mmCIF file with all atom_site columns, C-alpha atoms in Angstrom:
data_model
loop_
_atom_site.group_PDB
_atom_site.id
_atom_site.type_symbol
_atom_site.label_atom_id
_atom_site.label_alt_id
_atom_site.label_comp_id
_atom_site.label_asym_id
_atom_site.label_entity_id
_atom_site.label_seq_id
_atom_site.pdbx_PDB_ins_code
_atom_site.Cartn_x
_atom_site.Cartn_y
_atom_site.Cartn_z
_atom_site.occupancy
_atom_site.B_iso_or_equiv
_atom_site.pdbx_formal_charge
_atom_site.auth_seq_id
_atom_site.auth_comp_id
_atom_site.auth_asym_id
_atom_site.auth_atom_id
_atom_site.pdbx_PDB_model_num
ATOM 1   C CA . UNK A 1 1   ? -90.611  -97.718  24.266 1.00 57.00 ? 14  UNK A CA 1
ATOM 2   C CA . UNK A 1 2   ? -87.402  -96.881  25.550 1.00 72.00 ? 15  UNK A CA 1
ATOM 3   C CA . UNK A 1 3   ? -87.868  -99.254  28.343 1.00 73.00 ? 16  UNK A CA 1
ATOM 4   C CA . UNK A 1 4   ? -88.531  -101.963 25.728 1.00 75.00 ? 17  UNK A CA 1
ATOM 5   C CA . UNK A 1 5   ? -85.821  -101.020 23.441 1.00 75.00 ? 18  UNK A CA 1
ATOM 6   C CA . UNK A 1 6   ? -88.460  -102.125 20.606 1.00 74.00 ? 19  UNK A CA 1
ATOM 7   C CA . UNK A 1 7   ? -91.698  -102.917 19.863 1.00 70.00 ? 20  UNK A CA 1
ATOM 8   C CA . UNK A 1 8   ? -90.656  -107.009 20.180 1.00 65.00 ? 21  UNK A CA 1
ATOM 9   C CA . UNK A 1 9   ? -88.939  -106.206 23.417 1.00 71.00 ? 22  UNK A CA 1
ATOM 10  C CA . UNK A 1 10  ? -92.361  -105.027 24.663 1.00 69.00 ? 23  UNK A CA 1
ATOM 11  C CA . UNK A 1 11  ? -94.550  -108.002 22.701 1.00 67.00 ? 24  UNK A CA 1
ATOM 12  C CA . UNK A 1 12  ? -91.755  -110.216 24.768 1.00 70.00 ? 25  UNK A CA 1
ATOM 13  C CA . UNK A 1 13  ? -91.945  -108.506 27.853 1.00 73.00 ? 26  UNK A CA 1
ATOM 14  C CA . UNK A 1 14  ? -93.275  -110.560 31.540 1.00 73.00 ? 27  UNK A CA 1
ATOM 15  C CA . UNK A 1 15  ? -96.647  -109.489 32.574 1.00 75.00 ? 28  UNK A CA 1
ATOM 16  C CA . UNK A 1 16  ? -94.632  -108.783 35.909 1.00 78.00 ? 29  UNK A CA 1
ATOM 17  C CA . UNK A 1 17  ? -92.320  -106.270 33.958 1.00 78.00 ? 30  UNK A CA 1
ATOM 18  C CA . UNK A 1 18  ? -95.361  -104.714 32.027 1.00 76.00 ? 31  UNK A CA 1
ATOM 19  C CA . UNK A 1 19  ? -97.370  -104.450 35.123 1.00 79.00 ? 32  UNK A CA 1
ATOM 20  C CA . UNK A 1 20  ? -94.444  -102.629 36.967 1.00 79.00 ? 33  UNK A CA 1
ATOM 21  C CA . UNK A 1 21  ? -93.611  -100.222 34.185 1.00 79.00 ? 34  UNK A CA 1
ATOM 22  C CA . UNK A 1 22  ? -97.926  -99.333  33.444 1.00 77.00 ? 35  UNK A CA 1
ATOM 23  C CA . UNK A 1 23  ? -98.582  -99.401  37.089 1.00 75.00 ? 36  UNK A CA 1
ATOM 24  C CA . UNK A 1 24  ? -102.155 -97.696  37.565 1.00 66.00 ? 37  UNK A CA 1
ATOM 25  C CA . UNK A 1 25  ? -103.093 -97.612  33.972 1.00 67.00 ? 38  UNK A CA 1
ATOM 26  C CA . UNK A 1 26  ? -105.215 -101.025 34.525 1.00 71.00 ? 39  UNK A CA 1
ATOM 27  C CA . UNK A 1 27  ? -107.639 -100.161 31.228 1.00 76.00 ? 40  UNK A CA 1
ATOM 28  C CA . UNK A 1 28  ? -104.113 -100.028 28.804 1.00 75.00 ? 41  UNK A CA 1
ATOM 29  C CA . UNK A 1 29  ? -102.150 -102.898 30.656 1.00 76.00 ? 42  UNK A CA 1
ATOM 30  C CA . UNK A 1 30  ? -105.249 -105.210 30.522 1.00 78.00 ? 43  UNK A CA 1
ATOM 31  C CA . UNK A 1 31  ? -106.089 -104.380 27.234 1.00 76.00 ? 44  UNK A CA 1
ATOM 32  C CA . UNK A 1 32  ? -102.574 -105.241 26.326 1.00 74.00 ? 45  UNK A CA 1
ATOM 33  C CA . UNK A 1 33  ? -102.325 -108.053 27.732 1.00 77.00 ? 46  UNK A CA 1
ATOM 34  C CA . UNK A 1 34  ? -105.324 -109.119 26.048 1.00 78.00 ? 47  UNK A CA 1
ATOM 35  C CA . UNK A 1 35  ? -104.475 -108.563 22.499 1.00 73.00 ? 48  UNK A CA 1
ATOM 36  C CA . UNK A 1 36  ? -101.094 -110.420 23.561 1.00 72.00 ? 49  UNK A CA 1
ATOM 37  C CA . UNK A 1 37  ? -103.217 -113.535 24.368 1.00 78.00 ? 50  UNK A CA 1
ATOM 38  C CA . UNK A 1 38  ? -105.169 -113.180 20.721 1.00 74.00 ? 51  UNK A CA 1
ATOM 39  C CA . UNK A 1 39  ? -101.768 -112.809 18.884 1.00 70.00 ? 52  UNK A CA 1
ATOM 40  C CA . UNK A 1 40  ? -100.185 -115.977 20.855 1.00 74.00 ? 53  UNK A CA 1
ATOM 41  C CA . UNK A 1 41  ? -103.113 -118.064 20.291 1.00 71.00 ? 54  UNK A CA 1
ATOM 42  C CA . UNK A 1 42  ? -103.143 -116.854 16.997 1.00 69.00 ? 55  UNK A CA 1
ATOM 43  C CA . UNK A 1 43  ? -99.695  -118.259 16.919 1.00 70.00 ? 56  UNK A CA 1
ATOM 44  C CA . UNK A 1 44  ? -100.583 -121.699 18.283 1.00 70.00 ? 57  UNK A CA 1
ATOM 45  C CA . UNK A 1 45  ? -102.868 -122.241 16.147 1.00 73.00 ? 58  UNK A CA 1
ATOM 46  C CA . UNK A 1 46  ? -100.824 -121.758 12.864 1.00 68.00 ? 59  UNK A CA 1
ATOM 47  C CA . UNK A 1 47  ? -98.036  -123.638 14.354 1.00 63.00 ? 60  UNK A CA 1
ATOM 48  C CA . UNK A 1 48  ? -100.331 -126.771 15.130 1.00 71.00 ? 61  UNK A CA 1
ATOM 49  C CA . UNK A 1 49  ? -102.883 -126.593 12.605 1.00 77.00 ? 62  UNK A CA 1
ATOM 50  C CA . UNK A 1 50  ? -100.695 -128.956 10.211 1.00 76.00 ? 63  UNK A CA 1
ATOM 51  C CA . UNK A 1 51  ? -98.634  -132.075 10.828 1.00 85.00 ? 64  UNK A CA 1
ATOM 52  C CA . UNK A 1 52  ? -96.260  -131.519 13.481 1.00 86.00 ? 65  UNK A CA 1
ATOM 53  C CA . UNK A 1 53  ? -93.218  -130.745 12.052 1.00 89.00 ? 66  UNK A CA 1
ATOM 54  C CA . UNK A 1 54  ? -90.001  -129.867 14.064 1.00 92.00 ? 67  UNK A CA 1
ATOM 55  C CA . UNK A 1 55  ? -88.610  -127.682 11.430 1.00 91.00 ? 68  UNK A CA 1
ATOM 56  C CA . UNK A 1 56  ? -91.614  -125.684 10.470 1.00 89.00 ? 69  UNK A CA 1
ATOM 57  C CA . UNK A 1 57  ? -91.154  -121.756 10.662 1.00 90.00 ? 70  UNK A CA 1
ATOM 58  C CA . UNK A 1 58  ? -94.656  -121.371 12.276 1.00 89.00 ? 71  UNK A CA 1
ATOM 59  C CA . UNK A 1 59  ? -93.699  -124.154 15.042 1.00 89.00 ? 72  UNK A CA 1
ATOM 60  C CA . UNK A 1 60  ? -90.357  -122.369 15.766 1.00 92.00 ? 73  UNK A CA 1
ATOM 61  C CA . UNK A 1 61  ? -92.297  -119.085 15.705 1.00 88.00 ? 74  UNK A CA 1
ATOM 62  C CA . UNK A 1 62  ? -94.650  -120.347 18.341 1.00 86.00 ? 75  UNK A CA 1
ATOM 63  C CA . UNK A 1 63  ? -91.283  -122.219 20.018 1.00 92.00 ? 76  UNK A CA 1
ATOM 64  C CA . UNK A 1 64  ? -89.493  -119.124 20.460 1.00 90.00 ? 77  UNK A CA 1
ATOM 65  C CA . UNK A 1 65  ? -92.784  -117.026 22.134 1.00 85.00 ? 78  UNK A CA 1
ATOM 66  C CA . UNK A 1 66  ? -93.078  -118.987 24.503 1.00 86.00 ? 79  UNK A CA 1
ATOM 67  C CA . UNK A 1 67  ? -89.474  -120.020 25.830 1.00 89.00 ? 80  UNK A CA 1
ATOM 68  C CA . UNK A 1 68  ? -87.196  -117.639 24.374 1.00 84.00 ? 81  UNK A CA 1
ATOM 69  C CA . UNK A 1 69  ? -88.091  -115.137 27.634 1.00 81.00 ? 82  UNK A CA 1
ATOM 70  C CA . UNK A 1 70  ? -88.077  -118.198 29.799 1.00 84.00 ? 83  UNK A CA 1
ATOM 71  C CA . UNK A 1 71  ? -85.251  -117.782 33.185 1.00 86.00 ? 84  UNK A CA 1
ATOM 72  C CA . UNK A 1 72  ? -85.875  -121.840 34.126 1.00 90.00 ? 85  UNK A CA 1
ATOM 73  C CA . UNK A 1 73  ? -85.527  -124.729 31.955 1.00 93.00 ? 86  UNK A CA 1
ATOM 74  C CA . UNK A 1 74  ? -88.737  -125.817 31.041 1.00 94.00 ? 87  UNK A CA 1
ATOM 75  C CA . UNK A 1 75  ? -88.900  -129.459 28.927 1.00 95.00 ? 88  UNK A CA 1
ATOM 76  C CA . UNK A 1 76  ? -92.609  -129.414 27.233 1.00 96.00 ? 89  UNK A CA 1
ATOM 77  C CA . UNK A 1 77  ? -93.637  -132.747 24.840 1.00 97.00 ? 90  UNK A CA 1
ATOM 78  C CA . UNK A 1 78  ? -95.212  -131.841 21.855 1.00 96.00 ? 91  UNK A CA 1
ATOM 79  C CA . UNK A 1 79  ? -97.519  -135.852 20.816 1.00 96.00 ? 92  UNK A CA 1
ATOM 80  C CA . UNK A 1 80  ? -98.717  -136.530 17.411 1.00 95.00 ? 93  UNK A CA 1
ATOM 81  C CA . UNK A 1 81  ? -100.498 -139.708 15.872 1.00 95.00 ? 94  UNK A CA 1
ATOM 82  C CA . UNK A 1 82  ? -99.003  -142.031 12.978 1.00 95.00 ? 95  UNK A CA 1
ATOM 83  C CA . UNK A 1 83  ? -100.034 -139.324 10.317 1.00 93.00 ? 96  UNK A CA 1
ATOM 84  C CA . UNK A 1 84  ? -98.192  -136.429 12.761 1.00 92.00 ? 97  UNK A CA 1
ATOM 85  C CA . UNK A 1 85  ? -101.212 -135.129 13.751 1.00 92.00 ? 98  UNK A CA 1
ATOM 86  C CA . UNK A 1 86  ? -101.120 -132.715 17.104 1.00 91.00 ? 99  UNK A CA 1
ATOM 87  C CA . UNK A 1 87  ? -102.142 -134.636 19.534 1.00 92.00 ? 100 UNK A CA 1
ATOM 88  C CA . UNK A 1 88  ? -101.538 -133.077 22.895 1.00 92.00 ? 101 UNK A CA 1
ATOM 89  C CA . UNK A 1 89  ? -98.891  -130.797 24.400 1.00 93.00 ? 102 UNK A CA 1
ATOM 90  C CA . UNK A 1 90  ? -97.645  -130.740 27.941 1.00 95.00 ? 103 UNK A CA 1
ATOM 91  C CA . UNK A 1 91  ? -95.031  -129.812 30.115 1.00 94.00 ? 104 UNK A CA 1
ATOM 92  C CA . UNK A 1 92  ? -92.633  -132.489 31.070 1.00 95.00 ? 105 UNK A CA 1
ATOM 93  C CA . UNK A 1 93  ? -90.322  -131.338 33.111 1.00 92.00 ? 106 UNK A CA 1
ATOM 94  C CA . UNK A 1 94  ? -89.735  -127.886 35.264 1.00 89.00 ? 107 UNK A CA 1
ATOM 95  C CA . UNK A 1 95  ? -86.033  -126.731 36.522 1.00 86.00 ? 108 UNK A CA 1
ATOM 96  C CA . UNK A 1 96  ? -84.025  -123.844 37.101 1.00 80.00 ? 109 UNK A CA 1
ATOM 97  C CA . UNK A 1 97  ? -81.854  -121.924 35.841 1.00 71.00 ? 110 UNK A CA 1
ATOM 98  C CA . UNK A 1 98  ? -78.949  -124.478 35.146 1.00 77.00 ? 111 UNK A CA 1
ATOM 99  C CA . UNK A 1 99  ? -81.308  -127.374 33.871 1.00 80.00 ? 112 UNK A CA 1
ATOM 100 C CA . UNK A 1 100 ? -84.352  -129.734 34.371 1.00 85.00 ? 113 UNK A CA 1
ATOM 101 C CA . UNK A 1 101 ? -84.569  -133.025 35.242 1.00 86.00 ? 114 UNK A CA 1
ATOM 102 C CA . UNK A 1 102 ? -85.828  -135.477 33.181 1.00 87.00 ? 115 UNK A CA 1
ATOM 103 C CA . UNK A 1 103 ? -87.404  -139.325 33.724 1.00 91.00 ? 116 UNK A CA 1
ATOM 104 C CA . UNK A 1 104 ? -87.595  -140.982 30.411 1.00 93.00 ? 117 UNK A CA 1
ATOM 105 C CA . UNK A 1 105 ? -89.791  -143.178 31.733 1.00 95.00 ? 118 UNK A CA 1
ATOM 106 C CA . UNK A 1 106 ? -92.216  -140.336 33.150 1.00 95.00 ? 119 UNK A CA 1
ATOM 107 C CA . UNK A 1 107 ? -92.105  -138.901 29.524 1.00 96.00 ? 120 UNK A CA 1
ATOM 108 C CA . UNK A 1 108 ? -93.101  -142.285 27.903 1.00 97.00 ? 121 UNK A CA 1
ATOM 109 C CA . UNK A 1 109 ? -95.442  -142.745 30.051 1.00 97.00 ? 122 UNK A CA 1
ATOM 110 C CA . UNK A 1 110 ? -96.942  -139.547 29.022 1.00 97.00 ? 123 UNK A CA 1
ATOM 111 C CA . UNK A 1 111 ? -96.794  -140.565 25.457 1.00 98.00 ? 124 UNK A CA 1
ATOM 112 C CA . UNK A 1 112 ? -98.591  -143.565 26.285 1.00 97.00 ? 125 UNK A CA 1
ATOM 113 C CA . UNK A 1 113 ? -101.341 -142.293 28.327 1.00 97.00 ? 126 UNK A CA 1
ATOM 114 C CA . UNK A 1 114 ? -101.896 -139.187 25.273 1.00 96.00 ? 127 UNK A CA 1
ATOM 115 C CA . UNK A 1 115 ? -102.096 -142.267 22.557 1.00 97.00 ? 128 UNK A CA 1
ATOM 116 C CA . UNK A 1 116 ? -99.449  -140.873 20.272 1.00 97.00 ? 129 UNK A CA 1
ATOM 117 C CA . UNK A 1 117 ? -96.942  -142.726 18.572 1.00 98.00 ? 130 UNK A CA 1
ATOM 118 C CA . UNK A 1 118 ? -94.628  -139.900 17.772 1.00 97.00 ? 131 UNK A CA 1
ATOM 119 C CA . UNK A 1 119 ? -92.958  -137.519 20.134 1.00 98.00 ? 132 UNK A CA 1
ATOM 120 C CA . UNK A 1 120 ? -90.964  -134.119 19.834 1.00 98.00 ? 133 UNK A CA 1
ATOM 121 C CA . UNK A 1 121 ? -89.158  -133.167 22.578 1.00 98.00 ? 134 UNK A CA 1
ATOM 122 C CA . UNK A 1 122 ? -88.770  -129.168 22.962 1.00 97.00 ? 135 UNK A CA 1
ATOM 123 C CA . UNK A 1 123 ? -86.562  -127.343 26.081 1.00 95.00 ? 136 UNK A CA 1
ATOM 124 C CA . UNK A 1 124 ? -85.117  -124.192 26.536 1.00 94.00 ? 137 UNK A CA 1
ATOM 125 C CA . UNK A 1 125 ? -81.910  -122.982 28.000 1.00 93.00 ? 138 UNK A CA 1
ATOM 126 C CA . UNK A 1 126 ? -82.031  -119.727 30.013 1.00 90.00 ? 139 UNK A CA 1
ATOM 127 C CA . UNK A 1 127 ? -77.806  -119.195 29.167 1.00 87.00 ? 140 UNK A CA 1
ATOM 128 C CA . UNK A 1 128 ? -79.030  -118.423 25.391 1.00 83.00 ? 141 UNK A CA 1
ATOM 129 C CA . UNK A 1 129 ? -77.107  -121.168 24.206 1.00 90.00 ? 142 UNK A CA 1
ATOM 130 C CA . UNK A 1 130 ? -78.915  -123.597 22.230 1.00 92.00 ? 143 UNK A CA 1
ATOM 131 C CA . UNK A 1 131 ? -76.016  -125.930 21.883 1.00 93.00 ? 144 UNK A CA 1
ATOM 132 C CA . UNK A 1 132 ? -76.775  -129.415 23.657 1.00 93.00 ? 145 UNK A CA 1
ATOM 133 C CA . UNK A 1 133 ? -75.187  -130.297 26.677 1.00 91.00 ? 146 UNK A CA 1
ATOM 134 C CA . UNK A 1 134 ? -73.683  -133.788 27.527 1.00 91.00 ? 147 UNK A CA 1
ATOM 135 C CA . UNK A 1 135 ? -76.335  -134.586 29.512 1.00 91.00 ? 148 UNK A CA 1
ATOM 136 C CA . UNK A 1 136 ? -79.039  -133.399 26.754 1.00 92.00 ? 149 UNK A CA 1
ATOM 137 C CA . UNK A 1 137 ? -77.565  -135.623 24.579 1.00 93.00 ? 150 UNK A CA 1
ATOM 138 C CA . UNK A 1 138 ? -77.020  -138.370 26.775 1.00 92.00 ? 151 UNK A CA 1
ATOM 139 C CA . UNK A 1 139 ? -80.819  -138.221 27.926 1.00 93.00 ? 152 UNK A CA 1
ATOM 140 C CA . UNK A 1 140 ? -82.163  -137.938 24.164 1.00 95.00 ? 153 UNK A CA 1
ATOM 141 C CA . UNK A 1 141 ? -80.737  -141.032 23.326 1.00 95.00 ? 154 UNK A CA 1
ATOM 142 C CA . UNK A 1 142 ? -81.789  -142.967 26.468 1.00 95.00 ? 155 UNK A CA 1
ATOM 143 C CA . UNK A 1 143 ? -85.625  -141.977 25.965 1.00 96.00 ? 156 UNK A CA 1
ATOM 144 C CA . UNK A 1 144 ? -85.035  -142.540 22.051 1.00 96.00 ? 157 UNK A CA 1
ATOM 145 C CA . UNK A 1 145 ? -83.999  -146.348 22.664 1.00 96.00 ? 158 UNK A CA 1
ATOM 146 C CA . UNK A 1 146 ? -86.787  -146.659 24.988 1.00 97.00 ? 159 UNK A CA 1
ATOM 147 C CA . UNK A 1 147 ? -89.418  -145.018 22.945 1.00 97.00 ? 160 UNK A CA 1
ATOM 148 C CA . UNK A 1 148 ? -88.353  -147.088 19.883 1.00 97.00 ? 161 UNK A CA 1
ATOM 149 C CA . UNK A 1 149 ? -88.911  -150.499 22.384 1.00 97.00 ? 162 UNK A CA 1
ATOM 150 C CA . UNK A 1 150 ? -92.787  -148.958 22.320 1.00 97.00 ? 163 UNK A CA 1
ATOM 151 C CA . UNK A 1 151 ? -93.601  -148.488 18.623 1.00 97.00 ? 164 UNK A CA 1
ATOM 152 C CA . UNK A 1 152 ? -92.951  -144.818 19.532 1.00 98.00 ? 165 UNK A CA 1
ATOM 153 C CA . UNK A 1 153 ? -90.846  -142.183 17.363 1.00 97.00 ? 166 UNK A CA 1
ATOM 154 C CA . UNK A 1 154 ? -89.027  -139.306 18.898 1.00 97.00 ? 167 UNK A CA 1
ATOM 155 C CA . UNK A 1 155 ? -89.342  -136.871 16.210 1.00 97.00 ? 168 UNK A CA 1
ATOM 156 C CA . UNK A 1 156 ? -86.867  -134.473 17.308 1.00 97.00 ? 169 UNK A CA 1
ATOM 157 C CA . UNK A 1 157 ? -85.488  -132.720 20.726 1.00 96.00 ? 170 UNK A CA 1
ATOM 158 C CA . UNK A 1 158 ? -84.932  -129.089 19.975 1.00 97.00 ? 171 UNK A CA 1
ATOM 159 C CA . UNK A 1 159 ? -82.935  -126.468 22.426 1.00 96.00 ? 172 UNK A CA 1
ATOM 160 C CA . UNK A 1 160 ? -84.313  -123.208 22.437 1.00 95.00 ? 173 UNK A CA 1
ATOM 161 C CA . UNK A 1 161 ? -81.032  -120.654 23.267 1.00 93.00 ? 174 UNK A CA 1
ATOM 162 C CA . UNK A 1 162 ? -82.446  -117.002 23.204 1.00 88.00 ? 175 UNK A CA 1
ATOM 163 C CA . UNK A 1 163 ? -83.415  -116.665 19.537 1.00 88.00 ? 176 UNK A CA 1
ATOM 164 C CA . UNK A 1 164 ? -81.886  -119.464 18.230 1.00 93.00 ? 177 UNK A CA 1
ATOM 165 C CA . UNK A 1 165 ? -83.030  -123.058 18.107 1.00 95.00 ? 178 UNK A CA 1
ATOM 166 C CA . UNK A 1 166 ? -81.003  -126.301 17.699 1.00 96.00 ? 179 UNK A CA 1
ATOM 167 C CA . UNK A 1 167 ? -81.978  -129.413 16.225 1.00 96.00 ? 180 UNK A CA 1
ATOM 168 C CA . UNK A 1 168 ? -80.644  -132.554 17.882 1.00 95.00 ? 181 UNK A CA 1
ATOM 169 C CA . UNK A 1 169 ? -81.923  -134.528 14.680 1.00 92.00 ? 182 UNK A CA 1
ATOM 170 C CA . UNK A 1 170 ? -80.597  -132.151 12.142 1.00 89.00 ? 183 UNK A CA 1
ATOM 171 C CA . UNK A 1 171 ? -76.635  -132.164 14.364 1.00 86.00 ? 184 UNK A CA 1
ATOM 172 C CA . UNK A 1 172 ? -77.062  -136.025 13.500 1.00 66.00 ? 185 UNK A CA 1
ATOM 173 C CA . UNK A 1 173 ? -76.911  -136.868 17.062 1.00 58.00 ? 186 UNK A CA 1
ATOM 174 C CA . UNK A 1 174 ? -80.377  -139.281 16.981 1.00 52.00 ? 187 UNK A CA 1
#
C-alpha cells in the first residue's frame, strides 16, 4: 500500500503502474483489474442512468475516475435529447499536456450526427487547476453561439483540475 499511499491511490492507479509494481503475479493483477472495470462501470451507469445533469454528484463521481489521473487534455462530449436524456458520449478532442485543440464546428457536427439537442462539454487539465483558461473561455462561447444557431443547448463545459471540478455555467461565464 505504501506504494499507493492509500487504498484510492491504488483504485486510481495506471494499469501501466499496477502492472510494474505486481509484475509476475498475473492471477492478482488481472483479477484486479477486473473488479476495477465492474466498479467503473458500476459508476457509469449511476452517473448516466438519469437526466444528464452537469452538477450531479454521481456524474462528477464518474467525471473525476476517469480524468482526474489523466497527463493529456482530453475534451469528451457528453449528448442528451430535449428531456436530457444520455444520448451518446465521445471523445472530442485529444492533446497534451498543455491543452487540446478544439473545432467547434467538428463538435457540432458531432452533436448533429448523435441527434441530441443538448450538449455538455467536459475536459480535464493535467496542471490540477480547474480554473478556465482564456482560451477555454474564449472557445466555450464560440461553440455556444454556434450551437444556439442549431436549436442546440450547451449545457455546461466543466474543467476537471485534479480533484476539483469547475463549472463554466455556475462562474457565470455562458
Amino acid at each position: 500500500m505504501e506504494e499507493f499511499g492509500s487504498i484510492a491511490g491504488l483504485a486510481e492507479a495506471s494499469d501501466e503502474k499496477l502492472s510494474r509494481f505486481f509484475g509476475d503475479e498475473g492471477y492478482f493483477l488481472a483479477s484486479l483489474l477486473a473488479a476495477r472495470r465492474i466498479i467503473d462501470a458500476g459508476i457509469r451507469e449511476a452517473a448516466l442512468k438519469t437526466p444528464l445533469d452537469p452538477l450531479s454528484t454521481d456524474f462528477h463521481r464518474y467525471l473525476l475516475q476517469k480524468l482526474a489521473h489523466r497527463r493529456e487534455e482530453i475534451l469528451l462530449g457528453f449528448f442528451a435529447d430535449d428531456s436530457g436524456g444520455f444520448m451518446a458520449e465521445a471523445i472530442l478532442g485529444l492533446g497534451d499536456g498543455q491543452g487540446v485543440e478544439v473545432s467547434a464546428r467538428g463538435v457540432l457536427q458531432r452533436t448533429v450526427a448523435v441527434g441530441a439537442s443538448r450538449l455538455l462539454l467536459v475536459h480535464n487539465h493535467p496542471s490540477t487547476s480547474c480554473a478556465p483558461s482564456s482560451k477555454d473561455l474564449q472557445e466555450t462561447r464560440k461553440i455556444r453561439r454556434m450551437a444556439s444557431t442549431l436549436g442546440i443547448v450547451l449545457l455546461d463545459h466543466l474543467i476537471i483540475g485534479g480533484r476539483a471540478i469547475y463549472s463554466i455555467r455556475q462562474g457565470a461565464v455562458l
